[in-house]
mmCIF file with all atom_site columns, C-alpha atoms in Angstrom:
data_model
loop_
_atom_site.group_PDB
_atom_site.id
_atom_site.type_symbol
_atom_site.label_atom_id
_atom_site.label_alt_id
_atom_site.label_comp_id
_atom_site.label_asym_id
_atom_site.label_entity_id
_atom_site.label_seq_id
_atom_site.pdbx_PDB_ins_code
_atom_site.Cartn_x
_atom_site.Cartn_y
_atom_site.Cartn_z
_atom_site.occupancy
_atom_site.B_iso_or_equiv
_atom_site.pdbx_formal_charge
_atom_site.auth_seq_id
_atom_site.auth_comp_id
_atom_site.auth_asym_id
_atom_site.auth_atom_id
_atom_site.pdbx_PDB_model_num
ATOM 1   C CA . UNK A 1 1   ? 0.000   0.000  0.000   1.00 62.00 ? 16  UNK A CA 1
ATOM 2   C CA . UNK A 1 2   ? 2.244   2.698  -1.303  1.00 77.00 ? 17  UNK A CA 1
ATOM 3   C CA . UNK A 1 3   ? 1.712   6.224  -2.558  1.00 82.00 ? 18  UNK A CA 1
ATOM 4   C CA . UNK A 1 4   ? -0.267  5.147  -5.627  1.00 82.00 ? 19  UNK A CA 1
ATOM 5   C CA . UNK A 1 5   ? -2.726  3.215  -3.474  1.00 87.00 ? 20  UNK A CA 1
ATOM 6   C CA . UNK A 1 6   ? -3.085  6.196  -1.147  1.00 92.00 ? 21  UNK A CA 1
ATOM 7   C CA . UNK A 1 7   ? -3.719  8.558  -4.083  1.00 91.00 ? 22  UNK A CA 1
ATOM 8   C CA . UNK A 1 8   ? -6.331  6.188  -5.540  1.00 90.00 ? 23  UNK A CA 1
ATOM 9   C CA . UNK A 1 9   ? -8.177  6.055  -2.208  1.00 94.00 ? 24  UNK A CA 1
ATOM 10  C CA . UNK A 1 10  ? -7.821  9.802  -1.707  1.00 94.00 ? 25  UNK A CA 1
ATOM 11  C CA . UNK A 1 11  ? -9.765  10.324 -4.946  1.00 91.00 ? 26  UNK A CA 1
ATOM 12  C CA . UNK A 1 12  ? -12.815 8.909  -3.145  1.00 90.00 ? 27  UNK A CA 1
ATOM 13  C CA . UNK A 1 13  ? -12.483 11.521 -0.389  1.00 90.00 ? 28  UNK A CA 1
ATOM 14  C CA . UNK A 1 14  ? -11.267 14.738 -2.021  1.00 91.00 ? 29  UNK A CA 1
ATOM 15  C CA . UNK A 1 15  ? -11.800 16.415 -5.387  1.00 90.00 ? 30  UNK A CA 1
ATOM 16  C CA . UNK A 1 16  ? -8.583  17.153 -7.237  1.00 92.00 ? 31  UNK A CA 1
ATOM 17  C CA . UNK A 1 17  ? -6.935  16.950 -10.621 1.00 93.00 ? 32  UNK A CA 1
ATOM 18  C CA . UNK A 1 18  ? -4.208  14.313 -10.642 1.00 94.00 ? 33  UNK A CA 1
ATOM 19  C CA . UNK A 1 19  ? -1.135  15.396 -12.574 1.00 96.00 ? 34  UNK A CA 1
ATOM 20  C CA . UNK A 1 20  ? 0.066   12.527 -14.768 1.00 96.00 ? 35  UNK A CA 1
ATOM 21  C CA . UNK A 1 21  ? 3.867   12.526 -14.839 1.00 96.00 ? 36  UNK A CA 1
ATOM 22  C CA . UNK A 1 22  ? 6.036   11.858 -17.849 1.00 98.00 ? 37  UNK A CA 1
ATOM 23  C CA . UNK A 1 23  ? 8.665   9.142  -17.472 1.00 98.00 ? 38  UNK A CA 1
ATOM 24  C CA . UNK A 1 24  ? 11.337  7.307  -19.386 1.00 98.00 ? 39  UNK A CA 1
ATOM 25  C CA . UNK A 1 25  ? 10.886  4.119  -17.364 1.00 96.00 ? 40  UNK A CA 1
ATOM 26  C CA . UNK A 1 26  ? 9.390   1.044  -18.974 1.00 95.00 ? 41  UNK A CA 1
ATOM 27  C CA . UNK A 1 27  ? 5.672   0.507  -18.613 1.00 95.00 ? 42  UNK A CA 1
ATOM 28  C CA . UNK A 1 28  ? 4.731   -2.090 -15.995 1.00 90.00 ? 43  UNK A CA 1
ATOM 29  C CA . UNK A 1 29  ? 2.005   -4.662 -16.652 1.00 89.00 ? 44  UNK A CA 1
ATOM 30  C CA . UNK A 1 30  ? -1.420  -3.068 -16.322 1.00 91.00 ? 45  UNK A CA 1
ATOM 31  C CA . UNK A 1 31  ? -0.230  0.527  -16.720 1.00 93.00 ? 46  UNK A CA 1
ATOM 32  C CA . UNK A 1 32  ? -1.888  2.765  -19.295 1.00 95.00 ? 47  UNK A CA 1
ATOM 33  C CA . UNK A 1 33  ? -0.095  5.514  -21.183 1.00 97.00 ? 48  UNK A CA 1
ATOM 34  C CA . UNK A 1 34  ? -1.700  8.861  -20.395 1.00 96.00 ? 49  UNK A CA 1
ATOM 35  C CA . UNK A 1 35  ? -3.432  7.585  -17.255 1.00 93.00 ? 50  UNK A CA 1
ATOM 36  C CA . UNK A 1 36  ? -0.637  6.165  -15.113 1.00 91.00 ? 51  UNK A CA 1
ATOM 37  C CA . UNK A 1 37  ? 2.224   8.013  -16.840 1.00 96.00 ? 52  UNK A CA 1
ATOM 38  C CA . UNK A 1 38  ? 3.081   9.594  -20.143 1.00 98.00 ? 53  UNK A CA 1
ATOM 39  C CA . UNK A 1 39  ? 5.678   7.067  -21.288 1.00 98.00 ? 54  UNK A CA 1
ATOM 40  C CA . UNK A 1 40  ? 8.316   8.712  -23.472 1.00 98.00 ? 55  UNK A CA 1
ATOM 41  C CA . UNK A 1 41  ? 11.825  7.852  -24.586 1.00 98.00 ? 56  UNK A CA 1
ATOM 42  C CA . UNK A 1 42  ? 14.818  9.756  -23.252 1.00 98.00 ? 57  UNK A CA 1
ATOM 43  C CA . UNK A 1 43  ? 15.289  12.022 -26.324 1.00 98.00 ? 58  UNK A CA 1
ATOM 44  C CA . UNK A 1 44  ? 11.640  13.125 -26.087 1.00 98.00 ? 59  UNK A CA 1
ATOM 45  C CA . UNK A 1 45  ? 12.006  13.751 -22.357 1.00 98.00 ? 60  UNK A CA 1
ATOM 46  C CA . UNK A 1 46  ? 15.168  15.802 -22.945 1.00 98.00 ? 61  UNK A CA 1
ATOM 47  C CA . UNK A 1 47  ? 13.261  17.886 -25.527 1.00 98.00 ? 62  UNK A CA 1
ATOM 48  C CA . UNK A 1 48  ? 10.557  18.525 -22.906 1.00 98.00 ? 63  UNK A CA 1
ATOM 49  C CA . UNK A 1 49  ? 13.235  19.764 -20.488 1.00 98.00 ? 64  UNK A CA 1
ATOM 50  C CA . UNK A 1 50  ? 14.876  21.980 -23.122 1.00 98.00 ? 65  UNK A CA 1
ATOM 51  C CA . UNK A 1 51  ? 11.516  23.404 -24.194 1.00 98.00 ? 66  UNK A CA 1
ATOM 52  C CA . UNK A 1 52  ? 10.493  24.348 -20.648 1.00 97.00 ? 67  UNK A CA 1
ATOM 53  C CA . UNK A 1 53  ? 7.556   21.947 -20.881 1.00 98.00 ? 68  UNK A CA 1
ATOM 54  C CA . UNK A 1 54  ? 8.101   20.513 -17.393 1.00 98.00 ? 69  UNK A CA 1
ATOM 55  C CA . UNK A 1 55  ? 7.352   22.242 -14.099 1.00 97.00 ? 70  UNK A CA 1
ATOM 56  C CA . UNK A 1 56  ? 9.825   19.903 -12.439 1.00 97.00 ? 71  UNK A CA 1
ATOM 57  C CA . UNK A 1 57  ? 11.853  16.889 -13.358 1.00 97.00 ? 72  UNK A CA 1
ATOM 58  C CA . UNK A 1 58  ? 14.233  14.511 -11.665 1.00 92.00 ? 73  UNK A CA 1
ATOM 59  C CA . UNK A 1 59  ? 16.177  11.356 -12.176 1.00 91.00 ? 74  UNK A CA 1
ATOM 60  C CA . UNK A 1 60  ? 15.006  8.627  -9.850  1.00 85.00 ? 75  UNK A CA 1
ATOM 61  C CA . UNK A 1 61  ? 16.435  5.139  -9.802  1.00 81.00 ? 76  UNK A CA 1
ATOM 62  C CA . UNK A 1 62  ? 17.959  5.517  -13.267 1.00 88.00 ? 77  UNK A CA 1
ATOM 63  C CA . UNK A 1 63  ? 14.834  6.893  -14.967 1.00 94.00 ? 78  UNK A CA 1
ATOM 64  C CA . UNK A 1 64  ? 13.627  10.420 -15.682 1.00 97.00 ? 79  UNK A CA 1
ATOM 65  C CA . UNK A 1 65  ? 10.316  11.670 -14.285 1.00 96.00 ? 80  UNK A CA 1
ATOM 66  C CA . UNK A 1 66  ? 8.675   15.061 -14.704 1.00 97.00 ? 81  UNK A CA 1
ATOM 67  C CA . UNK A 1 67  ? 5.471   17.056 -14.410 1.00 97.00 ? 82  UNK A CA 1
ATOM 68  C CA . UNK A 1 68  ? 4.143   18.390 -17.718 1.00 98.00 ? 83  UNK A CA 1
ATOM 69  C CA . UNK A 1 69  ? 3.499   22.095 -17.223 1.00 97.00 ? 84  UNK A CA 1
ATOM 70  C CA . UNK A 1 70  ? 0.573   22.743 -19.626 1.00 97.00 ? 85  UNK A CA 1
ATOM 71  C CA . UNK A 1 71  ? -2.040  20.356 -18.143 1.00 96.00 ? 86  UNK A CA 1
ATOM 72  C CA . UNK A 1 72  ? -1.144  21.465 -14.616 1.00 96.00 ? 87  UNK A CA 1
ATOM 73  C CA . UNK A 1 73  ? -1.527  25.143 -15.474 1.00 95.00 ? 88  UNK A CA 1
ATOM 74  C CA . UNK A 1 74  ? -4.807  24.460 -17.301 1.00 97.00 ? 89  UNK A CA 1
ATOM 75  C CA . UNK A 1 75  ? -6.213  22.641 -14.265 1.00 96.00 ? 90  UNK A CA 1
ATOM 76  C CA . UNK A 1 76  ? -5.138  25.435 -11.921 1.00 94.00 ? 91  UNK A CA 1
ATOM 77  C CA . UNK A 1 77  ? -6.624  28.066 -14.258 1.00 95.00 ? 92  UNK A CA 1
ATOM 78  C CA . UNK A 1 78  ? -9.916  26.137 -14.186 1.00 96.00 ? 93  UNK A CA 1
ATOM 79  C CA . UNK A 1 79  ? -9.901  26.395 -10.385 1.00 92.00 ? 94  UNK A CA 1
ATOM 80  C CA . UNK A 1 80  ? -8.943  22.791 -9.624  1.00 92.00 ? 95  UNK A CA 1
ATOM 81  C CA . UNK A 1 81  ? -6.603  21.680 -6.899  1.00 91.00 ? 96  UNK A CA 1
ATOM 82  C CA . UNK A 1 82  ? -3.805  19.624 -8.441  1.00 94.00 ? 97  UNK A CA 1
ATOM 83  C CA . UNK A 1 83  ? -2.085  16.681 -6.814  1.00 95.00 ? 98  UNK A CA 1
ATOM 84  C CA . UNK A 1 84  ? 1.423   15.698 -7.911  1.00 95.00 ? 99  UNK A CA 1
ATOM 85  C CA . UNK A 1 85  ? 3.036   12.375 -7.018  1.00 90.00 ? 100 UNK A CA 1
ATOM 86  C CA . UNK A 1 86  ? 6.690   13.413 -7.181  1.00 90.00 ? 101 UNK A CA 1
ATOM 87  C CA . UNK A 1 87  ? 10.013  12.736 -5.525  1.00 87.00 ? 102 UNK A CA 1
ATOM 88  C CA . UNK A 1 88  ? 11.974  15.010 -3.201  1.00 90.00 ? 103 UNK A CA 1
ATOM 89  C CA . UNK A 1 89  ? 14.157  16.408 -6.034  1.00 89.00 ? 104 UNK A CA 1
ATOM 90  C CA . UNK A 1 90  ? 11.069  17.492 -7.939  1.00 92.00 ? 105 UNK A CA 1
ATOM 91  C CA . UNK A 1 91  ? 9.391   18.881 -4.827  1.00 94.00 ? 106 UNK A CA 1
ATOM 92  C CA . UNK A 1 92  ? 12.322  21.246 -4.316  1.00 93.00 ? 107 UNK A CA 1
ATOM 93  C CA . UNK A 1 93  ? 11.852  22.553 -7.865  1.00 95.00 ? 108 UNK A CA 1
ATOM 94  C CA . UNK A 1 94  ? 8.091   22.974 -7.366  1.00 96.00 ? 109 UNK A CA 1
ATOM 95  C CA . UNK A 1 95  ? 8.717   24.767 -4.066  1.00 95.00 ? 110 UNK A CA 1
ATOM 96  C CA . UNK A 1 96  ? 10.932  27.258 -5.931  1.00 94.00 ? 111 UNK A CA 1
ATOM 97  C CA . UNK A 1 97  ? 8.419   27.726 -8.778  1.00 93.00 ? 112 UNK A CA 1
ATOM 98  C CA . UNK A 1 98  ? 5.205   27.590 -6.706  1.00 94.00 ? 113 UNK A CA 1
ATOM 99  C CA . UNK A 1 99  ? 5.917   28.649 -3.118  1.00 93.00 ? 114 UNK A CA 1
ATOM 100 C CA . UNK A 1 100 ? 2.147   28.741 -2.508  1.00 92.00 ? 115 UNK A CA 1
ATOM 101 C CA . UNK A 1 101 ? 1.868   24.960 -3.010  1.00 95.00 ? 116 UNK A CA 1
ATOM 102 C CA . UNK A 1 102 ? 1.168   22.610 -0.122  1.00 96.00 ? 117 UNK A CA 1
ATOM 103 C CA . UNK A 1 103 ? 3.730   19.823 0.306   1.00 96.00 ? 118 UNK A CA 1
ATOM 104 C CA . UNK A 1 104 ? 2.847   16.506 1.954   1.00 96.00 ? 119 UNK A CA 1
ATOM 105 C CA . UNK A 1 105 ? 5.484   13.780 2.240   1.00 95.00 ? 120 UNK A CA 1
ATOM 106 C CA . UNK A 1 106 ? 4.060   10.272 2.397   1.00 94.00 ? 121 UNK A CA 1
ATOM 107 C CA . UNK A 1 107 ? 6.491   8.189  4.451   1.00 94.00 ? 122 UNK A CA 1
ATOM 108 C CA . UNK A 1 108 ? 6.630   4.450  4.945   1.00 92.00 ? 123 UNK A CA 1
ATOM 109 C CA . UNK A 1 109 ? 6.251   3.293  8.555   1.00 92.00 ? 124 UNK A CA 1
ATOM 110 C CA . UNK A 1 110 ? 9.920   2.274  8.415   1.00 93.00 ? 125 UNK A CA 1
ATOM 111 C CA . UNK A 1 111 ? 12.613  1.425  5.895   1.00 93.00 ? 126 UNK A CA 1
ATOM 112 C CA . UNK A 1 112 ? 12.122  -2.240 6.807   1.00 94.00 ? 127 UNK A CA 1
ATOM 113 C CA . UNK A 1 113 ? 8.398   -2.003 6.031   1.00 92.00 ? 128 UNK A CA 1
ATOM 114 C CA . UNK A 1 114 ? 9.208   -0.333 2.710   1.00 91.00 ? 129 UNK A CA 1
ATOM 115 C CA . UNK A 1 115 ? 11.574  -3.183 1.884   1.00 93.00 ? 130 UNK A CA 1
ATOM 116 C CA . UNK A 1 116 ? 8.825   -5.727 2.556   1.00 92.00 ? 131 UNK A CA 1
ATOM 117 C CA . UNK A 1 117 ? 6.399   -3.767 0.340   1.00 88.00 ? 132 UNK A CA 1
ATOM 118 C CA . UNK A 1 118 ? 8.897   -3.537 -2.510  1.00 90.00 ? 133 UNK A CA 1
ATOM 119 C CA . UNK A 1 119 ? 9.787   -7.233 -2.342  1.00 89.00 ? 134 UNK A CA 1
ATOM 120 C CA . UNK A 1 120 ? 6.114   -8.298 -2.255  1.00 88.00 ? 135 UNK A CA 1
ATOM 121 C CA . UNK A 1 121 ? 5.250   -6.241 -5.357  1.00 81.00 ? 136 UNK A CA 1
ATOM 122 C CA . UNK A 1 122 ? 7.033   -8.840 -7.434  1.00 77.00 ? 137 UNK A CA 1
ATOM 123 C CA . UNK A 1 123 ? 8.178   -6.386 -10.114 1.00 78.00 ? 138 UNK A CA 1
ATOM 124 C CA . UNK A 1 124 ? 11.274  -5.060 -8.369  1.00 81.00 ? 139 UNK A CA 1
ATOM 125 C CA . UNK A 1 125 ? 14.670  -6.750 -8.649  1.00 88.00 ? 140 UNK A CA 1
ATOM 126 C CA . UNK A 1 126 ? 16.857  -7.133 -5.530  1.00 91.00 ? 141 UNK A CA 1
ATOM 127 C CA . UNK A 1 127 ? 19.289  -4.538 -6.929  1.00 91.00 ? 142 UNK A CA 1
ATOM 128 C CA . UNK A 1 128 ? 16.443  -2.089 -7.545  1.00 89.00 ? 143 UNK A CA 1
ATOM 129 C CA . UNK A 1 129 ? 15.070  -2.714 -4.036  1.00 92.00 ? 144 UNK A CA 1
ATOM 130 C CA . UNK A 1 130 ? 18.493  -1.842 -2.603  1.00 93.00 ? 145 UNK A CA 1
ATOM 131 C CA . UNK A 1 131 ? 18.701  1.353  -4.708  1.00 90.00 ? 146 UNK A CA 1
ATOM 132 C CA . UNK A 1 132 ? 15.179  2.410  -3.740  1.00 89.00 ? 147 UNK A CA 1
ATOM 133 C CA . UNK A 1 133 ? 15.860  1.819  -0.050  1.00 94.00 ? 148 UNK A CA 1
ATOM 134 C CA . UNK A 1 134 ? 18.985  3.971  -0.270  1.00 94.00 ? 149 UNK A CA 1
ATOM 135 C CA . UNK A 1 135 ? 16.946  6.746  -1.936  1.00 90.00 ? 150 UNK A CA 1
ATOM 136 C CA . UNK A 1 136 ? 14.222  6.389  0.716   1.00 92.00 ? 151 UNK A CA 1
ATOM 137 C CA . UNK A 1 137 ? 16.735  6.777  3.540   1.00 95.00 ? 152 UNK A CA 1
ATOM 138 C CA . UNK A 1 138 ? 18.037  10.016 2.009   1.00 93.00 ? 153 UNK A CA 1
ATOM 139 C CA . UNK A 1 139 ? 14.512  11.343 1.412   1.00 92.00 ? 154 UNK A CA 1
ATOM 140 C CA . UNK A 1 140 ? 13.332  10.504 4.919   1.00 94.00 ? 155 UNK A CA 1
ATOM 141 C CA . UNK A 1 141 ? 16.325  12.402 6.319   1.00 93.00 ? 156 UNK A CA 1
ATOM 142 C CA . UNK A 1 142 ? 15.164  15.675 4.698   1.00 93.00 ? 157 UNK A CA 1
ATOM 143 C CA . UNK A 1 143 ? 11.373  15.239 4.586   1.00 93.00 ? 158 UNK A CA 1
ATOM 144 C CA . UNK A 1 144 ? 10.531  17.127 7.777   1.00 91.00 ? 159 UNK A CA 1
ATOM 145 C CA . UNK A 1 145 ? 12.457  20.230 6.728   1.00 93.00 ? 160 UNK A CA 1
ATOM 146 C CA . UNK A 1 146 ? 11.354  20.254 3.065   1.00 94.00 ? 161 UNK A CA 1
ATOM 147 C CA . UNK A 1 147 ? 7.647   19.433 3.398   1.00 96.00 ? 162 UNK A CA 1
ATOM 148 C CA . UNK A 1 148 ? 4.777   21.147 5.191   1.00 96.00 ? 163 UNK A CA 1
ATOM 149 C CA . UNK A 1 149 ? 3.446   17.823 6.505   1.00 97.00 ? 164 UNK A CA 1
ATOM 150 C CA . UNK A 1 150 ? 4.722   14.262 6.854   1.00 96.00 ? 165 UNK A CA 1
ATOM 151 C CA . UNK A 1 151 ? 2.115   11.492 6.821   1.00 96.00 ? 166 UNK A CA 1
ATOM 152 C CA . UNK A 1 152 ? 3.199   7.988  7.782   1.00 95.00 ? 167 UNK A CA 1
ATOM 153 C CA . UNK A 1 153 ? 1.460   5.460  5.546   1.00 93.00 ? 168 UNK A CA 1
ATOM 154 C CA . UNK A 1 154 ? 1.222   2.662  8.107   1.00 93.00 ? 169 UNK A CA 1
ATOM 155 C CA . UNK A 1 155 ? -2.538  2.173  7.969   1.00 94.00 ? 170 UNK A CA 1
ATOM 156 C CA . UNK A 1 156 ? -4.135  3.152  4.650   1.00 94.00 ? 171 UNK A CA 1
ATOM 157 C CA . UNK A 1 157 ? -7.440  4.407  6.090   1.00 95.00 ? 172 UNK A CA 1
ATOM 158 C CA . UNK A 1 158 ? -5.624  6.538  8.654   1.00 96.00 ? 173 UNK A CA 1
ATOM 159 C CA . UNK A 1 159 ? -3.194  7.954  6.080   1.00 96.00 ? 174 UNK A CA 1
ATOM 160 C CA . UNK A 1 160 ? -6.033  8.821  3.671   1.00 96.00 ? 175 UNK A CA 1
ATOM 161 C CA . UNK A 1 161 ? -7.976  10.532 6.469   1.00 96.00 ? 176 UNK A CA 1
ATOM 162 C CA . UNK A 1 162 ? -4.889  12.443 7.568   1.00 97.00 ? 177 UNK A CA 1
ATOM 163 C CA . UNK A 1 163 ? -4.098  13.716 4.051   1.00 96.00 ? 178 UNK A CA 1
ATOM 164 C CA . UNK A 1 164 ? -7.766  14.580 3.436   1.00 95.00 ? 179 UNK A CA 1
ATOM 165 C CA . UNK A 1 165 ? -7.774  16.523 6.712   1.00 95.00 ? 180 UNK A CA 1
ATOM 166 C CA . UNK A 1 166 ? -4.618  18.420 5.732   1.00 95.00 ? 181 UNK A CA 1
ATOM 167 C CA . UNK A 1 167 ? -6.168  19.339 2.389   1.00 92.00 ? 182 UNK A CA 1
ATOM 168 C CA . UNK A 1 168 ? -9.462  20.399 4.001   1.00 90.00 ? 183 UNK A CA 1
ATOM 169 C CA . UNK A 1 169 ? -7.636  22.586 6.527   1.00 91.00 ? 184 UNK A CA 1
ATOM 170 C CA . UNK A 1 170 ? -5.632  24.139 3.700   1.00 88.00 ? 185 UNK A CA 1
ATOM 171 C CA . UNK A 1 171 ? -8.839  24.926 1.809   1.00 81.00 ? 186 UNK A CA 1
ATOM 172 C CA . UNK A 1 172 ? -10.280 26.622 4.906   1.00 76.00 ? 187 UNK A CA 1
ATOM 173 C CA . UNK A 1 173 ? -7.233  28.847 5.330   1.00 72.00 ? 188 UNK A CA 1
ATOM 174 C CA . UNK A 1 174 ? -7.257  29.720 1.612   1.00 69.00 ? 189 UNK A CA 1
ATOM 175 C CA . UNK A 1 175 ? -10.944 30.743 1.625   1.00 55.00 ? 190 UNK A CA 1
ATOM 176 C CA . UNK A 1 176 ? -11.761 34.458 1.715   1.00 51.00 ? 191 UNK A CA 1
#
């Protein structure tokens, strides 16, 4: 029950536009281009960077990920809240570009629990698990200082309720 599961459940609780990231990573079984990610090759991704088409981008675990700027800006212009599922590197770029954004870090209950989750997914090699755990350790070390809120995703219902509450409180403080 990782971030994607939390986001899917959050959709039942809160109205928002989900920003579909672009990535150079290979599509996993069951993923749909344009819904889960915009799957592009590296040259296309590099053109998006050069053209200023990404609000943020980062390399994570050997692949490139980024937030396409145009759909995000269109959703914001239409008055929608936008949720991004991004890594710490990208969050720092969004913080610089959109200091008014609300940042919530979804943390695993522990690195050991994350390892169990990654191994049980069945689509992650031992080497990739080790790389992702190393990345997670570094991200957890900076999460509290970089993000407005840290939510521990130990129990899915509790984590969804906590994020929904954070978003509702943010809406109340943003209202005139």
